[in-house]
Coordinates of C-alpha atoms in Angstrom, one line a residue:
X1 CA 87.3 105.5 114.0
X2 CA 85.3 101.9 115.0
X3 CA 84.0 102.1 118.6
X4 CA 84.8 99.6 121.3
X5 CA 81.3 97.9 121.8
X6 CA 80.9 99.1 125.4
X7 CA 81.2 102.2 122.9
X8 CA 78.8 102.4 121.1
X9 CA 76.7 100.6 123.0
X10 CA 76.8 104.2 124.8
X11 CA 75.4 105.5 122.2
X12 CA 72.8 104.0 121.4
X13 CA 71.8 103.6 125.3
X14 CA 71.6 107.3 124.3
X15 CA 69.8 107.8 121.9
X16 CA 66.6 105.2 123.6
X17 CA 68.0 101.7 122.2
X18 CA 68.2 99.2 124.8
X19 CA 70.9 97.1 126.0
X20 CA 71.7 94.3 128.2
X21 CA 72.8 95.7 131.7
X22 CA 76.0 96.0 132.5
X23 CA 79.4 97.4 133.4
X24 CA 83.0 98.1 131.9
X25 CA 86.7 97.3 134.4
X26 CA 90.1 97.2 134.2
X27 CA 91.3 93.8 135.8
X28 CA 91.8 95.9 139.3
X29 CA 88.1 96.4 139.5
X30 CA 87.6 92.7 139.0
X31 CA 85.8 92.6 143.4
X32 CA 83.0 94.7 141.2
X33 CA 81.6 91.5 139.4
X34 CA 79.3 89.3 140.1
X35 CA 78.1 86.5 138.7
X36 CA 76.2 85.4 136.6
X37 CA 77.8 87.1 133.8
X38 CA 78.8 87.1 130.3
X39 CA 82.4 88.4 129.4
X40 CA 83.3 90.1 127.0
X41 CA 86.5 91.2 125.5
X42 CA 87.0 94.7 124.3
X43 CA 88.9 95.2 121.3
X44 CA 88.2 96.7 118.7
X45 CA 87.8 93.5 115.7
X46 CA 84.8 91.2 114.7
X47 CA 85.1 87.6 115.9
X48 CA 85.6 87.5 119.3
X49 CA 83.4 84.8 120.2
X50 CA 85.2 82.3 118.7
X51 CA 88.5 83.3 119.9
X52 CA 87.6 82.7 123.2
X53 CA 87.6 86.9 123.5
X54 CA 83.4 86.0 125.0
X55 CA 82.3 83.6 128.1
X56 CA 79.4 83.3 129.7
X57 CA 80.9 82.6 134.0
X58 CA 78.0 81.1 135.7
X59 CA 79.6 80.8 138.8
X60 CA 81.5 83.4 141.1
X61 CA 84.2 81.0 142.1
X62 CA 85.3 80.7 138.6
X63 CA 84.7 84.0 137.5
X64 CA 88.8 86.2 138.4
X65 CA 90.7 82.9 136.8
X66 CA 88.2 83.7 133.4
X67 CA 88.6 86.8 133.7
X68 CA 92.8 86.9 134.4
X69 CA 92.8 84.2 131.3
X70 CA 90.8 87.2 129.2
X71 CA 92.8 90.5 130.2
X72 CA 96.0 88.2 129.4
X73 CA 94.0 86.9 125.6
X74 CA 94.9 88.9 122.2
X75 CA 92.5 89.5 119.4
X76 CA 94.5 89.4 116.4
X77 CA 96.6 91.7 117.7
X78 CA 94.9 93.3 120.2
X79 CA 94.6 92.8 124.0
X80 CA 91.5 94.6 126.0
X81 CA 92.4 97.0 128.8
X82 CA 88.6 96.7 129.6
X83 CA 86.4 93.8 130.0
X84 CA 82.5 94.3 129.8
X85 CA 80.1 92.2 132.2
X86 CA 76.6 92.2 130.5
X87 CA 73.5 90.6 132.3
X88 CA 72.6 86.5 130.6
X89 CA 69.6 87.4 128.9
X90 CA 66.9 84.5 128.0
X91 CA 67.1 84.7 124.6
X92 CA 64.1 83.1 121.9
X93 CA 65.3 84.8 118.4
X94 CA 68.5 86.9 117.5
X95 CA 68.4 88.6 114.0
X96 CA 70.9 91.1 112.7
X97 CA 70.3 94.5 112.3
X98 CA 72.6 97.4 110.8
X99 CA 72.6 101.4 109.4
X100 CA 75.3 102.4 106.8
X101 CA 75.5 104.1 104.1
X102 CA 74.2 103.9 100.3
X103 CA 76.8 105.0 98.2
X104 CA 74.6 104.1 94.6
X105 CA 71.9 106.4 96.5
X106 CA 72.9 108.6 98.9
X107 CA 70.8 107.3 101.4
X108 CA 71.3 105.2 104.6
X109 CA 70.4 102.0 104.8
X110 CA 68.7 99.6 107.0
X111 CA 70.3 95.7 106.1
X112 CA 68.8 93.2 108.0
X113 CA 68.5 89.5 108.7
X114 CA 66.0 86.7 110.1
X115 CA 70.1 84.7 111.7
X116 CA 72.3 87.4 113.9
X117 CA 74.7 86.3 115.6
X118 CA 78.4 84.9 114.8
X119 CA 76.9 83.3 111.4
X120 CA 76.3 86.1 110.0
X121 CA 78.9 86.4 107.5
X122 CA 77.6 82.9 105.9
X123 CA 74.3 84.1 104.7
X124 CA 73.7 84.8 100.8
X125 CA 73.5 88.7 99.8
X126 CA 70.0 88.1 98.6
X127 CA 68.8 86.4 101.5
X128 CA 68.5 90.6 103.1
X129 CA 66.4 93.1 103.7
X130 CA 67.4 96.5 102.0
X131 CA 65.9 99.4 102.0
X132 CA 67.0 103.0 102.1
X133 CA 65.3 105.2 104.9
X134 CA 63.3 107.9 102.9
X135 CA 61.4 110.9 104.4
X136 CA 61.9 109.2 107.7
X137 CA 58.8 106.6 107.1
X138 CA 59.8 104.5 109.9
X139 CA 55.8 102.5 110.8
X140 CA 55.7 102.3 107.2
X141 CA 59.7 100.6 107.3
X142 CA 58.8 98.7 110.8
X143 CA 55.8 97.2 109.5
X144 CA 58.1 95.6 105.9
X145 CA 60.9 94.8 108.8
X146 CA 58.5 93.4 111.3
X147 CA 57.0 90.6 107.9
X148 CA 60.2 90.3 107.2
X149 CA 61.5 89.2 110.0
X150 CA 58.4 87.0 111.5
X151 CA 57.6 89.0 114.4
X152 CA 54.6 91.0 113.2
X153 CA 53.8 91.4 116.9
X154 CA 56.7 93.5 117.6
X155 CA 56.0 96.0 115.2
X156 CA 55.8 99.4 117.7
X157 CA 59.0 97.4 119.1
X158 CA 61.0 97.3 116.0
X159 CA 59.7 101.6 114.8
X160 CA 61.8 102.6 118.2
X161 CA 64.5 100.2 117.6
X162 CA 65.1 101.9 113.5
X163 CA 64.1 105.3 115.1
X164 CA 66.3 105.6 117.6
X165 CA 68.7 104.0 115.2
X166 CA 68.5 106.0 112.5
X167 CA 69.0 108.9 115.3
X168 CA 72.1 107.7 116.8
X169 CA 73.7 107.3 112.9
X170 CA 72.6 110.8 112.2
X171 CA 73.9 112.2 115.6
X172 CA 77.3 111.0 116.1
X173 CA 78.0 111.0 112.3
X174 CA 78.3 107.1 112.0
X175 CA 79.6 105.4 108.8
X176 CA 78.3 102.2 110.2
X177 CA 76.0 101.3 112.9
X178 CA 75.3 97.7 113.5
X179 CA 73.4 95.9 116.0
X180 CA 74.3 91.9 115.7
X181 CA 72.9 90.4 116.9
X182 CA 69.5 92.2 117.9
X183 CA 68.0 90.0 120.8
X184 CA 64.2 88.8 121.4
X185 CA 63.9 88.2 124.8
X186 CA 61.1 85.3 126.0
X187 CA 59.3 88.1 128.1
X188 CA 59.3 90.2 125.2
X189 CA 62.1 93.0 124.4
X190 CA 64.2 93.7 121.9
X191 CA 67.6 94.2 123.5
X192 CA 71.0 95.7 121.4
X193 CA 72.9 92.3 122.2
X194 CA 76.4 94.3 120.9
X195 CA 77.1 96.2 119.0
X196 CA 79.6 97.4 116.2
X197 CA 79.8 101.5 115.4
X198 CA 82.3 103.2 113.3
X199 CA 82.2 107.5 112.9
X200 CA 83.8 109.6 110.7
X201 CA 87.4 111.2 112.3
X202 CA 86.6 113.6 109.8
X203 CA 83.7 115.2 112.1
X204 CA 85.0 114.4 115.0
X205 CA 85.4 118.9 115.0
X206 CA 81.6 119.1 115.5
X207 CA 81.8 115.7 118.9
X208 CA 84.1 117.9 121.0
X209 CA 82.6 115.5 124.2
X210 CA 84.3 112.4 122.1
X211 CA 86.7 110.5 124.3
X212 CA 87.4 107.5 122.9
X213 CA 89.5 105.5 123.5
X214 CA 92.3 105.4 120.8
X215 CA 92.4 102.1 118.9
X216 CA 94.8 104.2 115.9
X217 CA 95.6 100.9 114.9
X218 CA 92.6 99.7 113.4
X219 CA 91.4 100.8 110.1
X220 CA 87.4 102.3 109.5
X221 CA 87.5 99.2 107.6
X222 CA 83.7 98.0 105.6
X223 CA 82.6 95.8 103.5
X224 CA 79.8 97.2 101.1
X225 CA 79.9 93.7 98.8
X226 CA 80.9 90.6 99.2
X227 CA 80.5 90.6 95.0
X228 CA 82.7 93.4 94.5
X229 CA 85.6 92.8 92.6
X230 CA 87.6 96.0 93.2
X231 CA 88.1 97.0 96.9
X232 CA 89.8 100.3 97.8
X233 CA 92.1 101.8 99.7
X234 CA 92.5 105.4 100.7
X235 CA 93.3 107.9 104.2
X236 CA 90.6 110.6 104.8
X237 CA 86.6 109.4 105.4
X238 CA 86.1 112.2 102.4
X239 CA 89.6 110.6 100.3
X240 CA 88.0 106.4 100.9
X241 CA 84.2 108.1 100.3
X242 CA 85.1 109.3 96.7
X243 CA 87.2 106.9 95.5
X244 CA 84.1 104.4 96.6
X245 CA 81.5 106.9 94.4
X246 CA 84.2 107.2 91.5
X247 CA 84.1 102.9 91.1
X248 CA 80.3 102.6 91.0
X249 CA 80.3 105.5 88.6
X250 CA 82.0 103.6 86.8
X251 CA 79.8 100.6 85.9
X252 CA 81.6 98.1 88.8
X253 CA 81.7 97.1 92.0
X254 CA 83.2 98.1 94.7
X255 CA 83.3 94.8 97.5
X256 CA 85.0 97.6 100.7
X257 CA 85.8 101.0 102.2
X258 CA 88.5 101.4 103.5
X259 CA 90.5 104.6 105.6
X260 CA 93.7 104.1 106.4
X261 CA 93.5 107.4 108.3
X262 CA 95.8 110.2 108.2
X263 CA 99.2 108.8 110.0
X264 CA 99.5 105.4 108.5
X265 CA 102.0 103.5 109.3
X266 CA 103.1 100.9 106.7
X267 CA 102.4 98.0 109.0
X268 CA 99.5 99.3 109.1
X269 CA 98.6 99.7 105.3
X270 CA 99.8 95.6 105.0
X271 CA 97.5 94.9 107.4
X272 CA 94.8 96.7 104.6
X273 CA 96.2 94.2 102.4
X274 CA 95.1 90.9 104.7
X275 CA 92.4 92.2 105.9
X276 CA 91.5 93.0 101.8
X277 CA 92.5 89.6 100.7
X278 CA 90.0 87.8 103.1
X279 CA 87.3 89.0 100.1
X280 CA 86.9 86.4 98.0
X281 CA 85.5 88.1 94.5
X282 CA 88.4 90.8 94.1
X283 CA 90.7 90.9 91.3
X284 CA 91.7 94.6 91.3
X285 CA 93.3 96.5 94.5
X286 CA 92.9 100.5 93.7
X287 CA 95.7 102.6 96.3
X288 CA 95.0 106.1 95.9
X289 CA 97.0 107.7 98.7
X290 CA 97.4 112.1 99.0
X291 CA 100.3 112.8 101.3
X292 CA 99.9 114.9 103.9
X293 CA 101.6 114.0 107.1
X294 CA 101.4 110.2 105.2
X295 CA 104.1 109.6 103.9
X296 CA 104.2 108.3 100.4
X297 CA 107.1 106.3 99.9
X298 CA 106.1 104.8 103.4
X299 CA 103.0 103.4 101.3
X300 CA 104.9 102.4 98.6
X301 CA 107.6 99.9 101.1
X302 CA 103.9 99.1 102.4
X303 CA 102.7 97.6 99.9
X304 CA 106.0 96.2 97.9
X305 CA 105.7 94.2 101.5
X306 CA 102.4 93.4 100.3
X307 CA 103.7 91.5 97.1
X308 CA 106.4 89.8 99.4
X309 CA 104.8 88.5 101.6
X310 CA 101.1 87.6 100.5
X311 CA 101.0 85.2 98.0
X312 CA 98.0 86.1 94.8
X313 CA 97.7 89.1 95.8
X314 CA 95.5 90.9 93.2
X315 CA 96.1 93.9 90.5
X316 CA 97.4 96.6 91.7
X317 CA 96.0 100.2 90.7
X318 CA 98.3 102.5 92.9
X319 CA 97.8 106.6 92.7
X320 CA 100.4 108.1 95.9
X321 CA 100.2 111.8 95.3
X322 CA 101.9 114.4 97.6
X323 CA 104.7 114.0 101.0
X324 CA 108.0 112.1 98.7
X325 CA 106.1 111.1 95.8
X326 CA 109.1 110.8 94.3
X327 CA 111.3 108.6 96.1
X328 CA 107.8 106.7 96.4
X329 CA 107.9 106.2 92.4
X330 CA 111.4 105.8 92.3
X331 CA 110.7 102.8 94.7
X332 CA 108.1 101.5 93.3
X333 CA 109.9 101.1 89.4
X334 CA 112.1 98.9 91.1
X335 CA 109.5 96.5 90.8
X336 CA 107.6 97.6 87.9
X337 CA 104.8 99.1 89.6
X338 CA 103.8 101.7 88.3
X339 CA 101.7 105.2 89.1
X340 CA 98.4 107.0 87.8
X341 CA 98.7 110.2 87.9
X342 CA 94.5 110.5 89.0
X343 CA 92.0 108.3 90.4
X344 CA 91.0 109.2 86.6
X345 CA 93.8 107.1 85.1
X346 CA 93.0 104.1 87.5
X347 CA 89.4 103.5 86.4
X348 CA 90.0 103.6 82.4
X349 CA 92.6 101.6 82.6
X350 CA 90.5 98.9 84.9
X351 CA 87.2 99.2 83.6

């Protein structure tokens, strides 16, 4: 489950992470907001800044018109029901900081870069700071990170950032915790300027207090390796992780983690294919679905639609098992798309 920015920041703040002063509001609560302010569209998608989803409003006379335009601005198919109004920070530098699950080591990996913000995805993967967090040795890790970011005098602040982020990651069963940018202000504070968190919905039974907004049209899509040649689609975080781990164990490089959830529709699956095609090096897409609530024939129709609608779709390796599997097999056979009986058979075929 991908959280909205304000939800992610609430989790971070509860674990001691500094965040900007702000207020989330609906369109009928505009009168409570005062400029100067930064307005941020609360949609579960990246790239808002380039699409008009982040606006600085310096004068009160401009606030209502700008906010109303943002409430009516659809971003990649999502229309916000809320905006986040935050203080304007006096920025000295912007960094990238994230925690994710390293599938190869089965540990939590810290990833950082000296240049945060909207252009982070254009950075060379070899230039990133990468370390697994081992035995919670935060002090040594903070020393290394401070040297990498060239802010040696902020080591103690960085140690707090790492410890608080790690606690948030563990306590909330996160799959991804990203702060981009992590802002160094001109008065020498480190603040989470923006935040993205994906939590494991399968762990919801441990978190009865979770009251996140319903972003069910969004998928748990995480880029693991932009140089990876194998993309994966699965339903349920457990099966998605198993699929990624199996690809890695076979000696191949998985490019992504993608959990379509337990109630995926044909349209949602088609959108998954579109997301995957934004990655440049994909040679094969593994579709590994167990049909329970999800119907295999619905997935099959989405696969057929993807072949029709998406030019140059990579090779597809498909396993559909469970609810309406035989109907799915018949549909796919009409388009010369065979089903594999197991994930192992897929990996043997593509290795």
